[in-house]
Short mmCIF file of C-alpha atoms in Angstrom, two decimals:
data_model
loop_
_atom_site.label_atom_id
_atom_site.label_comp_id
_atom_site.label_asym_id
_atom_site.label_seq_id
_atom_site.Cartn_x
_atom_site.Cartn_y
_atom_site.Cartn_z
CA MET A 7 -9.93 168.70 5.79
CA GLY A 8 -6.54 167.96 4.13
CA THR A 9 -6.23 166.20 0.83
CA TYR A 10 -3.83 163.37 0.12
CA SER A 11 -2.11 162.55 -3.09
CA THR A 12 -2.70 158.98 -4.33
CA ALA A 13 -0.03 159.35 -7.04
CA LYS A 14 2.61 156.63 -6.81
CA LYS A 15 5.98 158.02 -5.74
CA GLN A 16 8.61 157.66 -8.53
CA GLU A 17 11.48 155.50 -7.35
CA ARG A 18 14.97 156.97 -7.54
CA ALA A 19 17.78 154.82 -9.03
CA VAL A 20 21.60 154.87 -9.03
CA LEU A 21 23.30 153.03 -11.90
CA VAL A 22 26.63 151.23 -11.78
CA GLY A 23 28.81 150.00 -14.67
CA VAL A 24 32.31 148.63 -15.21
CA ILE A 25 34.66 149.68 -18.03
CA THR A 26 36.60 146.58 -19.07
CA PRO A 27 39.62 146.64 -21.37
CA ASP A 28 37.60 145.64 -24.40
CA GLU A 29 35.33 148.69 -24.22
CA THR A 30 35.82 152.46 -23.98
CA GLU A 31 34.50 154.87 -21.39
CA GLU A 32 32.27 156.31 -24.09
CA GLN A 33 30.77 152.86 -24.80
CA GLU A 34 30.09 152.19 -21.14
CA ARG A 35 28.45 155.56 -20.78
CA GLU A 36 26.20 154.68 -23.68
CA TYR A 37 25.36 151.32 -22.08
CA LEU A 38 24.43 153.21 -18.88
CA ASP A 39 22.35 155.69 -20.86
CA GLU A 40 20.47 152.69 -22.23
CA LEU A 41 20.13 151.26 -18.71
CA ALA A 42 18.70 154.66 -17.64
CA PHE A 43 16.18 154.37 -20.53
CA LEU A 44 15.27 150.90 -19.26
CA ALA A 45 14.82 152.33 -15.74
CA GLU A 46 12.66 155.15 -17.11
CA THR A 47 10.54 152.64 -19.07
CA ALA A 48 10.06 150.69 -15.83
CA GLY A 49 9.05 153.88 -14.05
CA ALA A 50 12.22 154.90 -12.16
CA GLN A 51 14.22 158.12 -12.27
CA THR A 52 17.98 157.88 -12.61
CA ILE A 53 19.80 160.36 -10.21
CA LYS A 54 23.44 159.25 -10.61
CA MET A 55 25.70 157.04 -12.67
CA PHE A 56 28.91 155.41 -11.38
CA MET A 57 31.61 153.83 -13.50
CA GLN A 58 34.86 152.16 -12.64
CA LYS A 59 37.71 150.79 -14.79
CA LEU A 60 38.45 147.12 -13.98
CA GLN A 61 39.90 144.12 -15.74
CA ARG A 62 36.62 142.41 -15.05
CA PRO A 63 33.72 142.98 -12.63
CA ASP A 64 34.70 142.05 -9.02
CA SER A 65 33.49 138.47 -8.31
CA LYS A 66 32.20 139.50 -4.85
CA THR A 67 30.73 143.01 -5.19
CA PHE A 68 30.92 143.86 -8.93
CA VAL A 69 32.98 146.99 -8.22
CA GLY A 70 36.08 147.54 -6.02
CA THR A 71 35.89 148.22 -2.29
CA GLY A 72 36.65 151.98 -2.55
CA LYS A 73 34.03 152.56 -5.31
CA LEU A 74 31.49 150.51 -3.44
CA GLN A 75 31.90 152.63 -0.33
CA GLU A 76 31.52 155.80 -2.46
CA ILE A 77 28.25 154.44 -3.95
CA ILE A 78 26.93 153.41 -0.49
CA GLU A 79 27.59 156.90 0.92
CA TYR A 80 25.84 158.56 -2.00
CA VAL A 81 22.86 156.21 -1.84
CA GLN A 82 22.53 156.94 1.89
CA ALA A 83 22.92 160.70 1.50
CA GLU A 84 20.41 160.95 -1.35
CA GLU A 85 18.08 158.29 0.01
CA ALA A 86 17.94 156.38 -3.28
CA ASP A 87 15.48 153.55 -3.60
CA MET A 88 17.55 151.17 -5.74
CA VAL A 89 20.95 150.44 -7.23
CA ILE A 90 20.93 148.92 -10.70
CA PHE A 91 24.04 147.13 -12.08
CA ASP A 92 24.71 147.06 -15.89
CA ASP A 93 25.32 143.29 -16.06
CA GLU A 94 23.67 140.19 -14.67
CA LEU A 95 24.77 139.70 -11.06
CA SER A 96 25.67 136.26 -9.80
CA PRO A 97 23.84 134.92 -6.74
CA SER A 98 26.96 135.54 -4.54
CA GLN A 99 27.33 139.13 -5.83
CA LEU A 100 23.59 139.73 -5.14
CA ARG A 101 23.90 138.29 -1.63
CA ASN A 102 27.08 140.39 -0.81
CA LEU A 103 25.65 143.59 -2.20
CA GLY A 104 22.38 143.00 -0.30
CA ARG A 105 24.39 142.92 2.95
CA GLU A 106 26.22 146.16 2.06
CA PHE A 107 23.20 148.20 0.94
CA LYS A 108 20.78 146.76 3.56
CA GLU A 109 17.30 148.18 2.87
CA VAL A 110 18.00 149.46 -0.66
CA LYS A 111 16.86 147.29 -3.61
CA ILE A 112 19.60 145.71 -5.67
CA LEU A 113 18.74 145.02 -9.31
CA ASP A 114 20.72 144.06 -12.41
CA ARG A 115 20.10 144.58 -16.09
CA SER A 116 18.33 141.24 -16.51
CA ASN A 117 16.07 142.10 -13.61
CA MET A 118 15.13 145.41 -15.25
CA ILE A 119 14.37 143.77 -18.59
CA LEU A 120 12.28 141.08 -16.95
CA ASP A 121 10.30 143.73 -15.01
CA ILE A 122 9.55 145.65 -18.20
CA PHE A 123 8.57 142.52 -20.08
CA ALA A 124 6.20 141.61 -17.18
CA SER A 125 4.48 145.00 -17.42
CA ARG A 126 4.25 144.80 -21.25
CA ALA A 127 3.01 141.26 -21.70
CA GLN A 128 -0.59 141.19 -22.98
CA THR A 129 -1.31 137.78 -24.45
CA ALA A 130 -1.37 134.42 -22.57
CA GLN A 131 1.74 133.34 -24.47
CA ALA A 132 3.83 136.45 -23.58
CA LYS A 133 2.71 136.28 -19.92
CA THR A 134 3.63 132.62 -19.70
CA GLN A 135 7.05 133.28 -21.30
CA VAL A 136 7.81 136.14 -18.98
CA GLU A 137 6.74 134.18 -15.86
CA LEU A 138 8.94 131.24 -16.91
CA ALA A 139 11.92 133.51 -17.41
CA GLN A 140 11.31 135.15 -14.03
CA TYR A 141 11.28 131.83 -12.24
CA GLN A 142 14.41 130.66 -14.09
CA TYR A 143 16.16 133.91 -12.95
CA LEU A 144 14.89 133.50 -9.41
CA LEU A 145 15.83 129.86 -8.88
CA PRO A 146 19.61 130.29 -8.25
CA ARG A 147 19.03 133.46 -6.26
CA LEU A 148 16.62 132.14 -3.62
CA THR A 149 19.03 132.80 -0.70
CA ARG A 150 18.90 136.54 -1.45
CA MET A 151 15.47 137.03 -3.03
CA TRP A 152 13.50 135.44 -0.23
CA THR A 153 9.98 134.45 -1.17
CA HIS A 154 7.02 133.27 0.86
CA LEU A 155 5.89 130.80 -1.82
CA GLU A 156 3.50 128.52 0.06
CA ARG A 157 5.73 128.37 3.12
CA GLN A 158 5.33 125.30 5.36
CA ARG A 159 4.62 126.01 8.94
CA GLY A 160 6.36 124.20 11.75
CA GLY A 161 4.87 123.24 15.11
CA ILE A 162 2.43 120.70 16.48
CA GLY A 163 1.17 118.34 13.81
CA MET A 164 3.71 119.51 11.28
CA ARG A 165 6.75 117.63 12.57
CA GLY A 166 8.33 114.98 10.38
CA PRO A 167 11.18 114.42 7.97
CA GLY A 168 10.49 117.93 6.55
CA GLU A 169 12.81 120.06 4.53
CA SER A 170 14.39 123.48 4.93
CA GLN A 171 12.37 126.47 3.72
CA ILE A 172 14.69 127.18 0.84
CA GLU A 173 14.41 123.60 -0.37
CA THR A 174 10.63 123.91 -0.23
CA ASP A 175 10.67 127.09 -2.24
CA ARG A 176 13.09 125.57 -4.77
CA ARG A 177 10.85 122.51 -5.23
CA ILE A 178 7.82 124.71 -5.74
CA ILE A 179 9.57 126.88 -8.32
CA LEU A 180 10.82 123.77 -10.22
CA ASP A 181 7.27 122.51 -10.27
CA LYS A 182 6.03 125.90 -11.57
CA ILE A 183 8.74 125.96 -14.28
CA ALA A 184 7.64 122.45 -15.43
CA LEU A 185 3.97 123.55 -15.57
CA LEU A 186 4.79 126.78 -17.42
CA LYS A 187 6.86 124.83 -20.05
CA GLU A 188 3.88 122.47 -20.57
CA LYS A 189 1.58 125.47 -21.00
CA LEU A 190 3.98 126.97 -23.53
CA GLU A 191 4.15 123.74 -25.54
CA LYS A 192 0.32 123.74 -25.86
CA ILE A 193 0.27 127.44 -26.96
CA ASP A 194 3.10 126.73 -29.46
CA LYS A 195 1.01 123.89 -30.98
CA GLN A 196 -2.02 126.21 -31.32
CA ASN A 197 0.15 128.90 -32.94
CA ALA A 198 1.70 126.38 -35.34
CA THR A 199 -1.85 125.32 -36.42
CA GLN A 200 -2.71 129.00 -36.98
CA ARG A 201 0.37 129.50 -39.09
CA LYS A 202 -0.57 126.44 -41.22
CA ASN A 203 -4.06 127.83 -41.70
CA ARG A 204 -2.59 131.07 -43.16
CA GLY A 205 -1.68 129.05 -46.22
CA GLU A 206 1.51 129.51 -48.22
CA LEU A 207 1.54 133.26 -48.32
CA VAL A 208 4.98 134.93 -48.40
CA ARG A 209 5.93 135.98 -44.90
CA VAL A 210 7.84 139.14 -44.12
CA ALA A 211 9.06 140.08 -40.55
CA LEU A 212 10.20 143.38 -39.15
CA VAL A 213 13.26 142.95 -36.90
CA GLY A 214 15.61 145.39 -35.25
CA TYR A 215 16.90 146.88 -31.98
CA THR A 216 14.24 147.98 -29.57
CA ASN A 217 12.72 151.43 -30.14
CA VAL A 218 13.79 151.78 -33.80
CA GLY A 219 10.30 152.38 -35.13
CA LYS A 220 9.19 148.91 -36.28
CA SER A 221 5.59 149.29 -35.02
CA THR A 222 5.34 152.72 -36.66
CA ILE A 223 6.45 151.21 -39.96
CA LEU A 224 3.97 148.32 -39.60
CA ASN A 225 1.16 150.86 -38.93
CA LEU A 226 2.21 152.87 -41.99
CA LEU A 227 2.48 149.95 -44.37
CA THR A 228 -0.69 148.14 -43.30
CA LYS A 229 -2.77 151.07 -42.06
CA SER A 230 -3.11 149.38 -38.73
CA GLU A 231 -3.16 150.87 -35.25
CA VAL A 232 -0.59 148.74 -33.37
CA PHE A 233 0.56 150.31 -30.10
CA ALA A 234 3.80 152.31 -30.61
CA GLU A 235 5.58 154.76 -28.25
CA ASN A 236 9.09 156.07 -27.52
CA LYS A 237 9.92 153.48 -24.90
CA LEU A 238 11.92 150.28 -24.89
CA PHE A 239 10.00 147.09 -25.60
CA ALA A 240 6.71 148.90 -26.48
CA THR A 241 5.95 145.81 -28.56
CA LEU A 242 6.24 142.45 -26.80
CA ASP A 243 3.70 140.26 -28.55
CA THR A 244 4.26 139.47 -32.22
CA THR A 245 1.61 141.21 -34.42
CA VAL A 246 0.78 139.74 -37.87
CA ARG A 247 -1.14 141.67 -40.48
CA LYS A 248 -2.18 140.63 -44.05
CA MET A 249 -0.88 143.12 -46.56
CA VAL A 250 -1.53 143.54 -50.31
CA ILE A 251 0.78 145.50 -52.66
CA GLN A 252 -0.48 145.75 -56.26
CA ASN A 253 -1.95 142.27 -56.78
CA LEU A 254 0.34 140.41 -54.30
CA PRO A 255 -0.93 139.39 -50.86
CA PHE A 256 1.55 138.52 -48.10
CA LEU A 257 1.92 138.56 -44.30
CA LEU A 258 3.85 141.23 -42.41
CA SER A 259 4.76 140.76 -38.73
CA ASP A 260 6.16 143.04 -36.09
CA THR A 261 8.37 141.34 -33.44
CA VAL A 262 9.84 142.16 -30.06
CA GLY A 263 12.91 144.45 -30.29
CA PHE A 264 16.35 143.12 -29.42
CA ILE A 265 18.75 144.69 -26.97
CA ARG A 266 22.35 144.25 -25.84
CA LYS A 267 22.99 141.81 -22.97
CA LEU A 268 19.49 140.26 -23.40
CA PRO A 269 19.40 137.46 -20.79
CA HIS A 270 19.95 134.08 -22.45
CA HIS A 271 17.06 132.42 -20.65
CA LEU A 272 14.79 135.23 -21.92
CA ILE A 273 15.83 134.49 -25.52
CA GLU A 274 15.16 130.79 -24.84
CA CYS A 275 11.70 131.54 -23.39
CA PHE A 276 10.75 133.87 -26.27
CA LYS A 277 11.90 131.59 -29.06
CA SER A 278 8.24 130.61 -29.64
CA THR A 279 7.30 134.31 -30.01
CA LEU A 280 10.20 134.73 -32.37
CA ALA A 281 9.05 131.77 -34.47
CA GLU A 282 7.76 134.39 -36.89
CA VAL A 283 11.33 135.51 -37.42
CA ARG A 284 12.64 131.96 -38.00
CA GLU A 285 9.83 131.07 -40.36
CA ALA A 286 9.81 134.38 -42.31
CA ASP A 287 10.82 134.40 -45.97
CA ILE A 288 12.07 137.96 -45.84
CA LEU A 289 13.43 139.94 -42.91
CA ILE A 290 13.22 143.79 -42.83
CA HIS A 291 16.07 144.85 -40.60
CA VAL A 292 15.19 148.32 -39.24
CA ALA A 293 17.89 150.51 -37.77
CA ASP A 294 17.64 153.94 -36.18
CA ILE A 295 20.17 156.07 -38.17
CA SER A 296 19.77 158.97 -35.77
CA HIS A 297 21.22 156.91 -32.84
CA PRO A 298 25.00 157.44 -32.41
CA ASN A 299 25.61 153.70 -31.93
CA PHE A 300 23.33 152.31 -34.54
CA GLU A 301 26.09 150.14 -35.98
CA ASP A 302 26.52 148.43 -32.64
CA HIS A 303 22.74 147.91 -32.63
CA ILE A 304 22.88 146.35 -36.06
CA ASN A 305 25.59 143.93 -34.87
CA THR A 306 23.49 142.99 -31.78
CA VAL A 307 20.52 142.20 -33.94
CA ASN A 308 22.63 140.15 -36.33
CA GLU A 309 24.10 138.14 -33.46
CA THR A 310 20.65 137.44 -32.07
CA LEU A 311 19.38 136.42 -35.46
CA LYS A 312 22.35 134.04 -35.70
CA GLU A 313 21.43 132.54 -32.36
CA LEU A 314 17.85 132.05 -33.65
CA GLY A 315 19.10 130.38 -36.81
CA ALA A 316 17.71 133.19 -39.01
CA ARG A 317 20.87 135.09 -40.03
CA ASP A 318 20.98 133.85 -43.65
CA LYS A 319 17.53 134.83 -44.76
CA GLU A 320 16.63 137.30 -47.51
CA MET A 321 17.16 140.71 -45.91
CA ILE A 322 16.08 144.31 -46.60
CA THR A 323 18.06 146.89 -44.61
CA VAL A 324 15.99 149.90 -43.71
CA PHE A 325 17.47 153.08 -41.97
CA ASN A 326 14.65 154.84 -40.21
CA LYS A 327 14.51 158.36 -38.67
CA ILE A 328 16.54 160.10 -41.39
CA ASP A 329 14.71 163.34 -40.32
CA ALA A 330 16.70 163.18 -37.08
CA TYR A 331 20.07 162.18 -38.58
CA LYS A 332 22.93 164.42 -37.45
CA GLY A 333 26.00 162.78 -38.96
CA GLU A 334 28.65 160.57 -37.46
CA GLY A 335 30.85 162.05 -34.71
CA ASP A 336 33.46 164.57 -35.74
CA THR A 337 33.35 163.68 -39.41
CA THR A 338 29.69 164.79 -39.73
CA LEU A 339 28.94 162.88 -42.93
CA SER A 340 25.96 164.17 -44.86
CA LEU A 341 23.17 161.68 -45.39
CA ASP A 342 24.12 161.28 -49.08
CA GLU A 343 27.77 160.72 -48.13
CA PHE A 344 26.75 158.10 -45.54
CA LYS A 345 24.50 156.31 -48.04
CA SER A 346 27.35 155.91 -50.58
CA THR A 347 29.82 154.92 -47.83
CA TRP A 348 27.48 152.31 -46.45
CA MET A 349 26.70 150.82 -49.84
CA ALA A 350 30.40 150.55 -50.75
CA LYS A 351 31.34 149.11 -47.36
CA HIS A 352 28.62 146.48 -47.22
CA ASN A 353 28.05 145.89 -50.90
CA SER A 354 24.32 145.66 -50.35
CA PRO A 355 21.43 148.11 -50.94
CA ALA A 356 19.63 149.88 -48.13
CA ILE A 357 16.54 152.08 -47.99
CA PHE A 358 16.56 155.31 -46.07
CA ILE A 359 13.16 156.43 -44.68
CA SER A 360 11.40 158.50 -42.07
CA ALA A 361 8.34 156.59 -40.85
CA GLN A 362 7.28 159.59 -38.73
CA ASN A 363 7.29 161.97 -41.72
CA LYS A 364 6.33 159.33 -44.31
CA VAL A 365 9.43 159.90 -46.42
CA ASN A 366 10.53 157.32 -49.04
CA ILE A 367 7.89 154.80 -47.86
CA ASP A 368 6.88 153.92 -51.39
CA ASN A 369 10.43 152.87 -52.27
CA LEU A 370 10.22 150.49 -49.28
CA ARG A 371 6.96 149.12 -50.54
CA LYS A 372 8.52 148.55 -53.96
CA GLU A 373 11.49 146.69 -52.51
CA ILE A 374 9.18 144.44 -50.42
CA TYR A 375 6.97 143.82 -53.46
CA GLU A 376 9.90 142.81 -55.73
CA LYS A 377 11.38 140.39 -53.20
CA ALA A 378 7.99 138.95 -52.18
CA LYS A 379 6.98 138.57 -55.83
CA ALA A 380 10.19 136.59 -56.61
CA ILE A 381 9.54 134.17 -53.73
CA HIS A 382 5.82 133.86 -54.66
CA LEU A 383 6.64 133.05 -58.28
CA SER A 384 9.23 130.49 -57.22
CA ARG A 385 6.43 128.69 -55.35
CA TYR A 386 3.67 129.26 -57.86
CA PRO A 387 5.38 129.60 -61.28
CA TYR A 388 2.08 129.44 -63.16
CA ASP A 389 0.34 132.23 -61.22
CA GLY A 390 -0.71 134.26 -64.25
CA LEU A 391 -1.87 137.20 -62.04
CA LEU A 392 1.67 138.21 -61.35
CA TYR A 393 3.01 138.06 -64.91
CA ASN A 394 3.83 141.29 -66.65
CA MET A 395 2.96 143.37 -63.55
CA ASP A 396 5.40 146.17 -62.78
CA TYR A 397 5.32 148.12 -59.58
CA VAL A 398 4.40 151.72 -60.25
CA VAL A 399 6.15 154.11 -57.90
CA GLU A 400 3.97 156.97 -56.73
CA SER A 401 5.28 159.93 -54.80
CA ASP A 402 4.80 159.59 -51.07
CA ASP A 403 2.66 162.68 -51.07
CA GLN A 404 0.20 161.18 -53.56
CA GLN A 405 0.14 157.81 -51.74
CA GLU A 406 -0.23 159.14 -48.24
#
C-alpha cells in the first residue's frame, strides 16, 4: 500500500519591483530581497525577481506591457503560484493584473505584511487589530477579491428591493469594521487601566526595524524567555517586563518591529499596541549594524516614531550584531573607525553590542540605569534610596 505525504507544498513566488528616478537599482534590489524575506516568513519560496526602470509604476498594470508579458511567460513556464509586487496595488491595478495572470495569485507588499501579522497575532488585541486592517484593505478591492461573506440567495421568497452582491458584501464589511473598532476601544480602556496600575515606574521601550534583535536583548536584560527567531515580525504583541538595576525598578517593553512601506492603515490599527512607545520615558533604538542598509532602517524607524508622535523622547541608540559587522561597502571601515565617524556625524553617543554573544551588555545596563535614575529622581526628588548610588560596571563575563 502506497504512502502519501501530508506535508503542505511550499508555494513558489515571483517578485516584481519598479526602479523610480529617486532610487538606485541597488536599493530596489535590496527592497526585493526584503520582500523575499517577507515571502519566506509567510512560507513561500522566491524563484525569480523582476525589475523595471520607470518614472513611476504603471497606473494600469504596475509594469510596462513588454515587461508584463515577460513575467507572464515566465510564470506560466515555471508554474509559479503567485506574483508579489513591491508596493501597494490600487484596486484597478489588482483587477487588471488578475485578468492577465488568470489563475495565479496576485499579492502586494501590504498583503504580505497583513498575512504575516495574521499568522503571528497571539492576543485578542493583536488579532482584532490585524482583522480590522485586513477588512480595511479588502473594502476597496471587493471587485477583485471576491468573497462569499453571507451571500444573499435570490429566487422564490427572496425577491424585493434587494441590492447587488458587492453592495451586500461592502455593507457587511463596514459593519464588521465598526464592531472591531468598538472591540478595540474596550481593549484599549482595559490596557490603559493596567498601565495606571503599574504606578509611576520609569518606562523604557525597545524600538527598531524588524529583525534587529530587540526580543533577544529583552531576554538578556530581564532573563525572560520571550519568543525570538530570525524572521520578520517574530514579535507582534507588546511584551512588558519589570526590571531592576542596582536599586532602581523600571518597566522594559519590547514592541513590534517597523518596516519600510508599512501600510498606513496598519499603523493606524496598531497605534494602541504602540501606546507603549508613545508613553515610554526612554526609547532604546536598536539597529542591526551588520545589515548593509542599516542607516535606511534607522531613518524608517525615525519617520514612524515621528508619525506616532514619539520622535523627541529621550533616546539610547544601540548597534546590535557587532559580531557580524563587515564594514561599509568599498571603504570597509573598521568597527572602531565607524564608531568615531558615527559619533562625530551625529554628535550623540551610541552603544555597540552583540546580544547573541553577550558583548558590552553591561555598558547598556549602565546607560539605561543612568537615564532611568535621572527621570526617577526628577519625579521623586526625596527618594533617599537612590542618593549616592553609583553604578558599578562588571565585566560581561562576570555578569553573565
